[in-house]
Short mmCIF file of C-alpha atoms in Angstrom, two decimals:
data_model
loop_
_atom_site.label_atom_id
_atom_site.label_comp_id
_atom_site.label_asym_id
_atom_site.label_seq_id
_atom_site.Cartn_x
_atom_site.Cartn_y
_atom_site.Cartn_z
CA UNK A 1 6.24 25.57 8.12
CA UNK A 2 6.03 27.94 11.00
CA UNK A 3 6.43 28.01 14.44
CA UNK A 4 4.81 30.33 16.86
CA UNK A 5 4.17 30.40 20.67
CA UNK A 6 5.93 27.16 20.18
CA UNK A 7 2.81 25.57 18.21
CA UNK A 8 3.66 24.05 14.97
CA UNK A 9 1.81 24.94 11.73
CA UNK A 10 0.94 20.92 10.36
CA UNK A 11 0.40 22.20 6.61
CA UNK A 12 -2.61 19.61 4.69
CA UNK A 13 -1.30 18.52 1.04
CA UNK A 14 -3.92 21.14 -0.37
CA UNK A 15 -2.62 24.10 1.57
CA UNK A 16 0.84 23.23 -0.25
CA UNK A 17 -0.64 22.51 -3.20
CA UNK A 18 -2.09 26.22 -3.50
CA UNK A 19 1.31 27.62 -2.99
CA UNK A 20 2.55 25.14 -5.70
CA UNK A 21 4.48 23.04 -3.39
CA UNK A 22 4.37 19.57 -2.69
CA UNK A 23 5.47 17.26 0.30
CA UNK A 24 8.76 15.25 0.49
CA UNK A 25 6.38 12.66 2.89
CA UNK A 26 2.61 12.50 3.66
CA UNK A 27 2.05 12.14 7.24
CA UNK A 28 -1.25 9.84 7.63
CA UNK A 29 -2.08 10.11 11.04
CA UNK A 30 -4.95 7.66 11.33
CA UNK A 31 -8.26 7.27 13.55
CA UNK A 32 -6.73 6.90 16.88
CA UNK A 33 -4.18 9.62 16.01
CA UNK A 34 -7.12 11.95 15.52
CA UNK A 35 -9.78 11.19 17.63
CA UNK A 36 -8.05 9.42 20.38
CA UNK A 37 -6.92 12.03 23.06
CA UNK A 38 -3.80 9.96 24.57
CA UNK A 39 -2.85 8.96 20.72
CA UNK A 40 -3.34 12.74 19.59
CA UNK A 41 0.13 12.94 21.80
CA UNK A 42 1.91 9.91 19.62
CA UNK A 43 1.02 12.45 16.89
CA UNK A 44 1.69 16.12 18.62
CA UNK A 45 5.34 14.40 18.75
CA UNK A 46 5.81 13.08 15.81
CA UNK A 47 5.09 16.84 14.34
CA UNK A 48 7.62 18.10 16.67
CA UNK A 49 10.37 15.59 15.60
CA UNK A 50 9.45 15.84 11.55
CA UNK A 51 9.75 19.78 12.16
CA UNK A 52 12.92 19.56 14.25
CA UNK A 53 14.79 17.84 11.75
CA UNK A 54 13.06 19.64 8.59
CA UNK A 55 11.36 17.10 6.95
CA UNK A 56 8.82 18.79 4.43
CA UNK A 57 5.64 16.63 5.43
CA UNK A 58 1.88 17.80 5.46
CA UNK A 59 -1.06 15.41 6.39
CA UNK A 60 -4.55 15.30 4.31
CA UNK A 61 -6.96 16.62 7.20
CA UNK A 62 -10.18 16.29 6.64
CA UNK A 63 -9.55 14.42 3.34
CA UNK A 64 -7.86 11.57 5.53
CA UNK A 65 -10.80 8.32 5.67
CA UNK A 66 -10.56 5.32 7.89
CA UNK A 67 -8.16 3.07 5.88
CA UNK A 68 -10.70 0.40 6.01
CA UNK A 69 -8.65 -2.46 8.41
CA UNK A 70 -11.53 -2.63 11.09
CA UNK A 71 -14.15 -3.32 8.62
CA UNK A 72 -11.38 -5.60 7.05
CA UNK A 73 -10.52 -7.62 10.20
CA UNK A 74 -14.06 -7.86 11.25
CA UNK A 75 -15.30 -9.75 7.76
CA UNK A 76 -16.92 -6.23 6.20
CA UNK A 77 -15.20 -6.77 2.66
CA UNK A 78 -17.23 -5.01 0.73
CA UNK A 79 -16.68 -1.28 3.59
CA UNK A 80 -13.11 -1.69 3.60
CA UNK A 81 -12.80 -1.70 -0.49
CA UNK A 82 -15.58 1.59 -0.15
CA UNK A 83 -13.08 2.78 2.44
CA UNK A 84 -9.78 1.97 0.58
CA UNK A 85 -10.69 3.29 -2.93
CA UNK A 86 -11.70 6.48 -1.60
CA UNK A 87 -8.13 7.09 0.20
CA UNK A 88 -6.75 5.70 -3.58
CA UNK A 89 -8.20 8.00 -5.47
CA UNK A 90 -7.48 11.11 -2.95
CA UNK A 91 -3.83 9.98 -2.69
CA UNK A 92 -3.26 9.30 -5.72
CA UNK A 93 -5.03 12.66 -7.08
CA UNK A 94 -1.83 14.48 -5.33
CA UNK A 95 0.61 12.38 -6.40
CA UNK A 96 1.47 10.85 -3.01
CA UNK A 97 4.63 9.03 -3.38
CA UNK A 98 6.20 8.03 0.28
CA UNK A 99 4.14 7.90 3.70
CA UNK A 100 5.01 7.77 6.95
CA UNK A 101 2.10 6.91 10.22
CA UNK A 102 2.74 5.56 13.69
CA UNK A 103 0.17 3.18 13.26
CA UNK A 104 0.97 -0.19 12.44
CA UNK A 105 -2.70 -0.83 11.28
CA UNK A 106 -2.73 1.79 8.48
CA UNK A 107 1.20 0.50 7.86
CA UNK A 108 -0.07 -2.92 7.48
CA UNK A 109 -2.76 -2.45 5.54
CA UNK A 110 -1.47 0.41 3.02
CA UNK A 111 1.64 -1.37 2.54
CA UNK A 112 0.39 -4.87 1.62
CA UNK A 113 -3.40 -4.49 0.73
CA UNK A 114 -3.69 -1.38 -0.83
CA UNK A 115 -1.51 -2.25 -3.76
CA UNK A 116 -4.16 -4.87 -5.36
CA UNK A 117 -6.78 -1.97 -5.39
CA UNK A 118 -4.29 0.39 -7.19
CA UNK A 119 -2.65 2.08 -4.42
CA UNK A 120 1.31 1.78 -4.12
CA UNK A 121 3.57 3.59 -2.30
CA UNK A 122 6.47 3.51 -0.17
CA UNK A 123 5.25 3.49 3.01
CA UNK A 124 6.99 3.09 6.67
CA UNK A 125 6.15 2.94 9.97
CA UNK A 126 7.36 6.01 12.29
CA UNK A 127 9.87 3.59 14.18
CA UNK A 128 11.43 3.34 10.72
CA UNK A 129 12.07 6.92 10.20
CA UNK A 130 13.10 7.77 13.69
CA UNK A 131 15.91 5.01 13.52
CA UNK A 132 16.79 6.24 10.47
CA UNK A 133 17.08 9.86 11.48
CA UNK A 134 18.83 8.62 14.34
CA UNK A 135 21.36 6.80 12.08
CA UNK A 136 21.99 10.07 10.08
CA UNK A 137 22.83 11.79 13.29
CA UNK A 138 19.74 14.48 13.13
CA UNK A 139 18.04 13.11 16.46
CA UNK A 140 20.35 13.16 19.29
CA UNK A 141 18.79 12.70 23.06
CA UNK A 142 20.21 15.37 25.11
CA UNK A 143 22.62 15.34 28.30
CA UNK A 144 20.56 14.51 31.04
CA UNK A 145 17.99 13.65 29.62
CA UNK A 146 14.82 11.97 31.90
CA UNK A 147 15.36 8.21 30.23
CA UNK A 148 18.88 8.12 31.51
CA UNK A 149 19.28 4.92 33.72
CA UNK A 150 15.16 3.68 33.68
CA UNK A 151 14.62 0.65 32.54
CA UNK A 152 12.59 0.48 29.75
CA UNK A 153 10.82 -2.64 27.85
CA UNK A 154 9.25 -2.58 24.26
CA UNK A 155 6.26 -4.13 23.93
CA UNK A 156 6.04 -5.55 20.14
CA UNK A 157 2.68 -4.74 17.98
CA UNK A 158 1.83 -8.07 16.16
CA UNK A 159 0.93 -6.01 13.14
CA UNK A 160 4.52 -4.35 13.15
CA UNK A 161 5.90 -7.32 14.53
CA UNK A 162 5.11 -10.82 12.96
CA UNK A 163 3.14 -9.25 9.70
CA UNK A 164 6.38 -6.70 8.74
CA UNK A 165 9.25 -8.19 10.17
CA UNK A 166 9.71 -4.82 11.92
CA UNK A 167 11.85 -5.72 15.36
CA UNK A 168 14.83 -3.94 14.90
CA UNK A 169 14.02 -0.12 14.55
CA UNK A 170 12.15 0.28 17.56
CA UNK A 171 14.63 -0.83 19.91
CA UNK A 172 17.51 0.75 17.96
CA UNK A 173 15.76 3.78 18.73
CA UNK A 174 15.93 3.02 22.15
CA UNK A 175 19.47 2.08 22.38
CA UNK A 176 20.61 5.01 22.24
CA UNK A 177 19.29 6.18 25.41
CA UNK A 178 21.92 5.03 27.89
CA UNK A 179 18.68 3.16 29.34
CA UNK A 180 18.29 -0.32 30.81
CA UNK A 181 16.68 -1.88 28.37
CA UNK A 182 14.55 -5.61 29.03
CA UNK A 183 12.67 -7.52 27.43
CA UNK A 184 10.08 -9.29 28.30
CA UNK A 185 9.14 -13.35 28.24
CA UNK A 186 7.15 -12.97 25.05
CA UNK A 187 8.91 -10.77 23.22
CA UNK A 188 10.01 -10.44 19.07
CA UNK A 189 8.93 -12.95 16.88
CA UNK A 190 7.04 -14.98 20.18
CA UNK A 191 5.31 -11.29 21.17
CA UNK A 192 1.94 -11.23 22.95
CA UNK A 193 -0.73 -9.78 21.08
CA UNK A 194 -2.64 -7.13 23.30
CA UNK A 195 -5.42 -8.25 22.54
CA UNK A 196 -7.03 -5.05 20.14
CA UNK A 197 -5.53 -6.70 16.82
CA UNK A 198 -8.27 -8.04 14.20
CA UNK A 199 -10.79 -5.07 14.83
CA UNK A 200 -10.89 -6.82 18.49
CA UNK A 201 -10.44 -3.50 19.83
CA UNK A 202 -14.37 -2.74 19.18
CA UNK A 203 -15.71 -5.46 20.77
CA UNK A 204 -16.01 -7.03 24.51
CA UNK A 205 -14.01 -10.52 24.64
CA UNK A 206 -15.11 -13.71 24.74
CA UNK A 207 -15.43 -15.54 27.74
CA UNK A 208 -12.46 -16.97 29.16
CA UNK A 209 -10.22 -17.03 32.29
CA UNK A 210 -8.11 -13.96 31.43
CA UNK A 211 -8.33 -11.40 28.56
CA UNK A 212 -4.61 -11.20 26.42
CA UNK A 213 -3.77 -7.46 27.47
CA UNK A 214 -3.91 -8.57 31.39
CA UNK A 215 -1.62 -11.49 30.82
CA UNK A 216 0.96 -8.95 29.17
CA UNK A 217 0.72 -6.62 31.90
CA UNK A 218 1.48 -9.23 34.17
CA UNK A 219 4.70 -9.20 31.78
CA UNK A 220 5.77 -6.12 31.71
CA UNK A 221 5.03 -5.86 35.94
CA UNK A 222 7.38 -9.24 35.93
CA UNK A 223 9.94 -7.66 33.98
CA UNK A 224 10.34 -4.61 36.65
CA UNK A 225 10.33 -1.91 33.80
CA UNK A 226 9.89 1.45 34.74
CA UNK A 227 8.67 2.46 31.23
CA UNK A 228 7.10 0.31 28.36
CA UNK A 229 7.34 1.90 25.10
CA UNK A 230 5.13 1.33 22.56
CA UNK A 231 4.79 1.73 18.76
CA UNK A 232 0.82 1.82 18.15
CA UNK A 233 -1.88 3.29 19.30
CA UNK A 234 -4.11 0.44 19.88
CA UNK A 235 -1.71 -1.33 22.22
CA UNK A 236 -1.38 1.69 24.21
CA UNK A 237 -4.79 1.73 24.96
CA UNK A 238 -4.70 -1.53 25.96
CA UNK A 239 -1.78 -2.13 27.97
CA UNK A 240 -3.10 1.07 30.16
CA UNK A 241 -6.09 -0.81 30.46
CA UNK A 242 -3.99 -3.55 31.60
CA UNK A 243 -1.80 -1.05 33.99
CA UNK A 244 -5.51 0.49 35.31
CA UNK A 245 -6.83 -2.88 36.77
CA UNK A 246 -3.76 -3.84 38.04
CA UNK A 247 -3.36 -0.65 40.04
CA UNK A 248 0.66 0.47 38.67
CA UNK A 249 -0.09 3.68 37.36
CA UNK A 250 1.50 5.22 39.39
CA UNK A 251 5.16 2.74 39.13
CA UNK A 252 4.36 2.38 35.41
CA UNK A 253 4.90 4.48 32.38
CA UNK A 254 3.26 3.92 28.75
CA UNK A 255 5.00 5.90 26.04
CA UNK A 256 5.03 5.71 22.39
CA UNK A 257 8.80 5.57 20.63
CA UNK A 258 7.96 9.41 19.06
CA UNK A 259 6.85 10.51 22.76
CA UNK A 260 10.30 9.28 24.09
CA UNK A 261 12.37 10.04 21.37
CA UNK A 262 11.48 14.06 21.10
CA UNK A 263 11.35 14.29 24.97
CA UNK A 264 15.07 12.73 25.30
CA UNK A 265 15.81 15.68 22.36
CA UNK A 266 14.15 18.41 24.00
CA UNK A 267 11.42 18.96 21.54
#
């Protein structure tokens, strides 16, 4: 990899695969980490931290497909298994062994659905990896950093959350902060959806007296945090949706554990 003007070269599996090289992970960045302006951060920082602690990772580009859990969720059987093989077969092709994505979706859906169509690999969420660098002492916020003394409250994705078992990592990787950390009234294992899970994220809600992602805002504004840090890219959209009507933009900070993590290490 190489770094110039401070951009990072993000090498594709067939760009290492000329040079006969291969990747120790495959970074699969996902829909909203592509297309998705305010998720193309999530993944800008993830880059930084994989680089910063010399992982050798590459992504697939162009050769990266939807992984098929919208047309899953929303009853389209027959798209997501189009979707799914063709990921398979390309990942398979190289010889992928381990992932890593900051989407819980693609987590989800790779981890425990993929397997039945022939595709098994170790895969784990970035919250996973950034614990576990933390453990190994390669990630280290700096002195003074900006998330000294905030208080900060996690908001739990229902696909990381409830489907994985996943709790733990993201608020060890807070921990080590030196931050106030809160949580809020729903929180772990009792978490409020935010209302995008089960490809409701494409669709306008049904009618009712309040949609799910307002009710956790009201939440998070109850809990007094300064920051709420995420770990997917479809709550983030919707708990700044949530943020946007109730008018705390400017009090209230959405971040994704990879954007707080490398800006606490100066990456």
């Amino acid at each position: 990899m190489q770094e110039q003007n401070n951009t990072i070269h993000v090498p594709t599996v067939a760009e290492l695969l000329e040079k006969g090289e291969a990747p120790d992970i495959l970074f699969w960045v996902g829909c909203a980490g592509s297309y998705d302006q305010r998720a193309q951060r999530i993944t800008q920082s993830l880059c930084k931290i994989l680089h910063h602690v010399n992982i050798k990772y590459a992504i697939l580009g162009t050769e990266e497909g939807c992984t098929g859990d919208p047309a899953k969720r929303a009853g389209n059987e027959f798209l997501y298994q189009m979707q799914a093989m063709m990921n398979i077969e390309t990942l398979n092709n190289y010889g992928i062994k381990k992932i890593v994505t900051a989407c819980p979706h693609c987590f989800n859906i790779i981890k425990n659905e993929y397997p039945e169509l022939g595709g098994k690999y170790e895969i784990i969420h970035h919250s996973q990896l950034i614990q576990s660098l933390i453990d190994e002492g390669k990630l280290r916020p700096s002195d003074g950093h900006s998330f000294k003394g905030k208080r900060i409250t996690y908001h739990d994705s229902c696909y990381l959350g409830r489907a994985n078992d996943i709790y733990e990592a993201p608020r060890k990787a807070l921990e080590v902060l030196d931050a106030d950390l809160v949580e809020m009234k729903s929180c772990r294992s009792n978490g409020l959806c935010c209302g995008a899970g089960g490809a409701q994220m494409f669709k306008e809600p049904e009618k009712g007296t309040k949609d799910i992602n307002i009710q956790r805002t009201e939440e998070i504004i109850n809990s007094k945090a300064d920051i709420v840090a995420s770990a997917c890219p479809f709550c983030m959209t919707m708990l700044q949706d949530g943020i946007k009507v109730k008018e705390k933009e400017q009090s209230i900070q959405i971040l994704d554990i990879a954007e707080i993590t490398a800006k606490a290490n100066n990456l």
